[in-house]
PDB file of C-alpha atoms in Angstrom:
ATOM      1  CA  MET A   1       0.768 -16.489  -7.224  1.00  0.00           C
ATOM      2  CA  GLN A   2       0.235 -20.114  -5.511  1.00  0.00           C
ATOM      3  CA  ASP A   3       2.619 -18.778  -2.546  1.00  0.00           C
ATOM      4  CA  THR A   4       0.348 -15.754  -1.927  1.00  0.00           C
ATOM      5  CA  LYS A   5      -1.180 -15.360   1.538  1.00  0.00           C
ATOM      6  CA  VAL A   6      -4.496 -13.282   1.888  1.00  0.00           C
ATOM      7  CA  TYR A   7      -5.358 -11.784   5.024  1.00  0.00           C
ATOM      8  CA  VAL A   8      -8.796 -10.399   5.863  1.00  0.00           C
ATOM      9  CA  PRO A   9      -9.690  -7.843   8.791  1.00  0.00           C
ATOM     10  CA  ARG A  10     -11.891  -8.916  11.478  1.00  0.00           C
ATOM     11  CA  VAL A  11     -13.069  -6.556  13.912  1.00  0.00           C
ATOM     12  CA  GLU A  12     -12.532  -7.604  17.654  1.00  0.00           C
ATOM     13  CA  ASP A  13     -14.053  -4.855  19.862  1.00  0.00           C
ATOM     14  CA  MET A  14     -15.407  -1.317  19.792  1.00  0.00           C
ATOM     15  CA  GLU A  15     -11.949  -0.091  20.859  1.00  0.00           C
ATOM     16  CA  SER A  16     -10.466   0.121  17.138  1.00  0.00           C
ATOM     17  CA  GLN A  17      -8.919  -3.310  17.662  1.00  0.00           C
ATOM     18  CA  MET A  18      -8.834  -5.307  14.486  1.00  0.00           C
ATOM     19  CA  ARG A  19      -6.765  -8.358  13.430  1.00  0.00           C
ATOM     20  CA  MET A  20      -5.866  -9.520   9.828  1.00  0.00           C
ATOM     21  CA  LEU A  21      -6.584 -13.381   9.561  1.00  0.00           C
ATOM     22  CA  HIS A  22      -5.368 -15.577   7.010  1.00  0.00           C
ATOM     23  CA  ILE A  23      -8.188 -17.291   4.473  1.00  0.00           C
ATOM     24  CA  THR A  24      -7.699 -19.574   2.031  1.00  0.00           C
ATOM     25  CA  ASN A  25     -11.278 -19.761   0.798  1.00  0.00           C
ATOM     26  CA  MET A  26     -13.667 -17.062   0.524  1.00  0.00           C
ATOM     27  CA  ASP A  27     -17.000 -18.944   0.300  1.00  0.00           C
ATOM     28  CA  ASP A  28     -16.274 -21.198   3.623  1.00  0.00           C
ATOM     29  CA  ASP A  29     -13.947 -18.764   5.563  1.00  0.00           C
ATOM     30  CA  LEU A  30     -16.105 -15.573   5.724  1.00  0.00           C
ATOM     31  CA  ILE A  31     -19.063 -15.159   7.674  1.00  0.00           C
ATOM     32  CA  LEU A  32     -21.401 -11.850   7.908  1.00  0.00           C
ATOM     33  CA  ASN A  33     -20.845  -9.766  11.174  1.00  0.00           C
ATOM     34  CA  HIS A  34     -23.327  -7.872  12.881  1.00  0.00           C
ATOM     35  CA  MET A  35     -23.061  -4.993  10.592  1.00  0.00           C
ATOM     36  CA  ASN A  36     -23.395  -7.332   7.411  1.00  0.00           C
ATOM     37  CA  ILE A  37     -19.881  -7.113   6.726  1.00  0.00           C
ATOM     38  CA  LEU A  38     -17.894 -10.468   5.585  1.00  0.00           C
ATOM     39  CA  GLU A  39     -14.977 -11.258   8.106  1.00  0.00           C
ATOM     40  CA  PRO A  40     -13.088 -14.311   8.720  1.00  0.00           C
ATOM     41  CA  THR A  41     -14.386 -16.774  11.200  1.00  0.00           C
ATOM     42  CA  PRO A  42     -11.778 -16.761  14.296  1.00  0.00           C
ATOM     43  CA  LEU A  43     -11.230 -20.560  13.346  1.00  0.00           C
ATOM     44  CA  ASP A  44     -10.442 -22.345  10.072  1.00  0.00           C
ATOM     45  CA  SER A  45     -12.687 -25.368   9.122  1.00  0.00           C
ATOM     46  CA  SER A  46     -10.472 -27.976  11.125  1.00  0.00           C
ATOM     47  CA  GLY A  47     -11.430 -25.781  14.502  1.00  0.00           C
ATOM     48  CA  ASN A  48      -7.871 -24.276  14.638  1.00  0.00           C
ATOM     49  CA  PRO A  49      -7.157 -20.546  15.526  1.00  0.00           C
ATOM     50  CA  ARG A  50      -6.279 -18.781  11.947  1.00  0.00           C
ATOM     51  CA  ASP A  51      -2.872 -17.483  11.318  1.00  0.00           C
ATOM     52  CA  GLU A  52      -2.621 -13.555  12.152  1.00  0.00           C
ATOM     53  CA  VAL A  53      -0.697 -11.377  10.495  1.00  0.00           C
ATOM     54  CA  MET A  54       0.925  -9.843  13.447  1.00  0.00           C
ATOM     55  CA  GLN A  55       2.521 -13.343  13.980  1.00  0.00           C
ATOM     56  CA  ALA A  56       3.512 -14.058  10.537  1.00  0.00           C
ATOM     57  CA  ASN A  57       7.049 -15.160   9.530  1.00  0.00           C
ATOM     58  CA  GLU A  58       7.339 -13.065   6.469  1.00  0.00           C
ATOM     59  CA  PRO A  59       6.315  -9.359   5.608  1.00  0.00           C
ATOM     60  CA  LEU A  60       3.377  -8.332   3.558  1.00  0.00           C
ATOM     61  CA  ASP A  61       4.234  -6.882   0.266  1.00  0.00           C
ATOM     62  CA  LEU A  62       0.685  -5.206  -0.202  1.00  0.00           C
ATOM     63  CA  LEU A  63      -2.122  -3.924   2.148  1.00  0.00           C
ATOM     64  CA  LEU A  64      -5.424  -2.704   0.253  1.00  0.00           C
ATOM     65  CA  LEU A  65      -7.235  -0.228   2.256  1.00  0.00           C
ATOM     66  CA  PRO A  66     -10.773   1.230   2.412  1.00  0.00           C
ATOM     67  CA  GLY A  67     -11.753   4.795   2.729  1.00  0.00           C
ATOM     68  CA  LEU A  68     -14.691   7.257   2.038  1.00  0.00           C
ATOM     69  CA  ALA A  69     -12.475   9.883   0.377  1.00  0.00           C
ATOM     70  CA  PHE A  70      -8.727  10.459  -0.393  1.00  0.00           C
ATOM     71  CA  ASP A  71      -6.740  13.643  -1.428  1.00  0.00           C
ATOM     72  CA  ARG A  72      -3.851  14.069  -3.815  1.00  0.00           C
ATOM     73  CA  LYS A  73      -1.189  13.987  -0.913  1.00  0.00           C
ATOM     74  CA  GLY A  74      -1.877  10.181   0.204  1.00  0.00           C
ATOM     75  CA  GLY A  75      -4.438  11.402   2.819  1.00  0.00           C
ATOM     76  CA  ARG A  76      -7.274   8.751   3.795  1.00  0.00           C
ATOM     77  CA  LEU A  77     -10.580   9.691   5.301  1.00  0.00           C
ATOM     78  CA  GLY A  78     -12.008   6.538   6.807  1.00  0.00           C
ATOM     79  CA  ARG A  79     -15.151   6.047   8.966  1.00  0.00           C
ATOM     80  CA  GLY A  80     -13.552   7.454  12.113  1.00  0.00           C
ATOM     81  CA  GLY A  81     -13.139   4.194  14.027  1.00  0.00           C
ATOM     82  CA  GLY A  82      -9.343   4.163  13.664  1.00  0.00           C
ATOM     83  CA  TYR A  83      -9.280   0.573  13.278  1.00  0.00           C
ATOM     84  CA  TYR A  84      -7.156   0.783   9.864  1.00  0.00           C
ATOM     85  CA  ASP A  85      -5.082   3.369  11.394  1.00  0.00           C
ATOM     86  CA  VAL A  86      -4.209   1.272  14.857  1.00  0.00           C
ATOM     87  CA  PHE A  87      -3.635  -1.892  12.824  1.00  0.00           C
ATOM     88  CA  LEU A  88      -1.453   0.024  10.376  1.00  0.00           C
ATOM     89  CA  GLN A  89       0.674   1.680  13.020  1.00  0.00           C
ATOM     90  CA  ASN A  90       1.278  -1.579  14.967  1.00  0.00           C
ATOM     91  CA  TYR A  91       2.139  -3.546  11.758  1.00  0.00           C
ATOM     92  CA  LEU A  92       4.567  -0.791  10.627  1.00  0.00           C
ATOM     93  CA  LEU A  93       6.279  -0.879  13.986  1.00  0.00           C
ATOM     94  CA  LEU A  94       6.436  -4.667  13.905  1.00  0.00           C
ATOM     95  CA  ALA A  95       7.882  -4.562  10.326  1.00  0.00           C
ATOM     96  CA  LYS A  96      10.539  -2.082  11.320  1.00  0.00           C
ATOM     97  CA  ASP A  97      11.485  -3.838  14.611  1.00  0.00           C
ATOM     98  CA  LYS A  98      11.992  -7.125  12.452  1.00  0.00           C
ATOM     99  CA  GLY A  99      13.834  -5.324   9.481  1.00  0.00           C
ATOM    100  CA  TRP A 100      11.450  -5.852   7.041  1.00  0.00           C
ATOM    101  CA  LYS A 101      10.523  -3.372   4.087  1.00  0.00           C
ATOM    102  CA  SER A 102       7.210  -1.702   4.696  1.00  0.00           C
ATOM    103  CA  PRO A 103       3.899  -2.870   2.582  1.00  0.00           C
ATOM    104  CA  LEU A 104       2.931  -1.164  -0.070  1.00  0.00           C
ATOM    105  CA  LEU A 105      -0.370   1.026   1.243  1.00  0.00           C
ATOM    106  CA  VAL A 106      -2.989   1.221  -1.745  1.00  0.00           C
ATOM    107  CA  ALA A 107      -6.386   2.237  -1.664  1.00  0.00           C
ATOM    108  CA  LEU A 108      -9.124   1.674  -4.417  1.00  0.00           C
ATOM    109  CA  ALA A 109     -11.333   4.614  -5.119  1.00  0.00           C
ATOM    110  CA  TYR A 110     -14.040   5.949  -7.744  1.00  0.00           C
ATOM    111  CA  SER A 111     -13.240   9.267  -9.158  1.00  0.00           C
ATOM    112  CA  PRO A 112     -15.664  11.472  -6.999  1.00  0.00           C
ATOM    113  CA  GLN A 113     -13.873  10.107  -3.742  1.00  0.00           C
ATOM    114  CA  ILE A 114     -10.559  11.751  -4.651  1.00  0.00           C
ATOM    115  CA  ARG A 115     -10.442  15.326  -3.593  1.00  0.00           C
ATOM    116  CA  ASP A 116      -8.156  18.372  -4.649  1.00  0.00           C
ATOM    117  CA  ASP A 117      -8.382  19.847  -1.301  1.00  0.00           C
ATOM    118  CA  PRO A 118      -6.935  17.732   1.812  1.00  0.00           C
ATOM    119  CA  VAL A 119      -9.094  15.503   3.563  1.00  0.00           C
ATOM    120  CA  PRO A 120      -9.303  15.710   7.456  1.00  0.00           C
ATOM    121  CA  VAL A 121      -6.438  13.868   9.040  1.00  0.00           C
ATOM    122  CA  ASP A 122      -5.200  13.249  12.652  1.00  0.00           C
ATOM    123  CA  PRO A 123      -1.560  12.978  13.794  1.00  0.00           C
ATOM    124  CA  THR A 124      -2.067   9.217  14.112  1.00  0.00           C
ATOM    125  CA  ASP A 125      -3.549   8.732  10.517  1.00  0.00           C
ATOM    126  CA  VAL A 126      -1.334   6.763   8.184  1.00  0.00           C
ATOM    127  CA  ASN A 127      -1.169   8.058   4.668  1.00  0.00           C
ATOM    128  CA  ILE A 128      -1.511   5.565   1.694  1.00  0.00           C
ATOM    129  CA  ASP A 129       1.307   5.034  -0.996  1.00  0.00           C
ATOM    130  CA  ALA A 130      -0.851   4.949  -3.911  1.00  0.00           C
ATOM    131  CA  LEU A 131      -4.406   5.272  -5.012  1.00  0.00           C
ATOM    132  CA  LEU A 132      -5.985   3.163  -7.828  1.00  0.00           C
ATOM    133  CA  SER A 133      -9.197   4.557  -9.709  1.00  0.00           C
ATOM    134  CA  CYS A 134     -10.745   3.951 -13.155  1.00  0.00           C
ATOM    135  CA  ASN A 135      -8.808   7.233 -14.254  1.00  0.00           C
ATOM    136  CA  GLY A 136      -5.288   5.672 -13.352  1.00  0.00           C
ATOM    137  CA  ILE A 137      -2.850   5.389 -10.368  1.00  0.00           C
ATOM    138  CA  LEU A 138      -1.725   8.078  -8.398  1.00  0.00           C
ATOM    139  CA  THR A 139       1.447   7.389  -6.274  1.00  0.00           C
ATOM    140  CA  PHE A 140       2.598   9.587  -3.465  1.00  0.00           C
ATOM    141  CA  ASN A 141       6.217   8.733  -2.850  1.00  0.00           C
ATOM    142  CA  SER A 142       9.038   7.802  -4.955  1.00  0.00           C
ATOM    143  CA  GLU A 143       9.110   4.042  -3.367  1.00  0.00           C
ATOM    144  CA  ALA A 144       5.486   3.473  -4.529  1.00  0.00           C
ATOM    145  CA  GLU A 145       6.054   4.899  -7.863  1.00  0.00           C
ATOM    146  CA  GLU A 146       9.193   2.603  -8.131  1.00  0.00           C
ATOM    147  CA  GLN A 147       7.270  -0.541  -6.900  1.00  0.00           C
ATOM    148  CA  ILE A 148       4.285   0.098  -9.107  1.00  0.00           C
ATOM    149  CA  SER A 149       6.245   0.795 -12.182  1.00  0.00           C
ATOM    150  CA  THR A 150       8.140  -2.479 -11.939  1.00  0.00           C
ATOM    151  CA  THR A 151       5.102  -4.744 -11.575  1.00  0.00           C
TER     152      THR A 151
END
């Protein structure tokens, strides 16, 4: 775990642009934004720009994703801004271009957030691979099932 890198989202503008920036210390590296959400400062404590996941030399293993509701086929309903979907599309394209394996896309949910009926999705929405709740783990593809069963 010592080599684990943690990247945290930082919203850049109202045009669904979000960067994932490397942090090393939650107490020192995060500040409240205008919506009272903790996000990384653009510069580290030495005044240097933070490493960004889109310039990383190694692939991500796992992405934890938020959502308001989820369905039993991997659909994820966000807040409608498209920030995560735009980021995911760009990162998955980068991973493909570099020959990297796609990261496991996992969401955490309370049981009432999991719906039997489909959540509304657009063609640009990216489905999750697995969903964790207090009732267990739902996987939505064989690759996710294999990755989760070996960890």
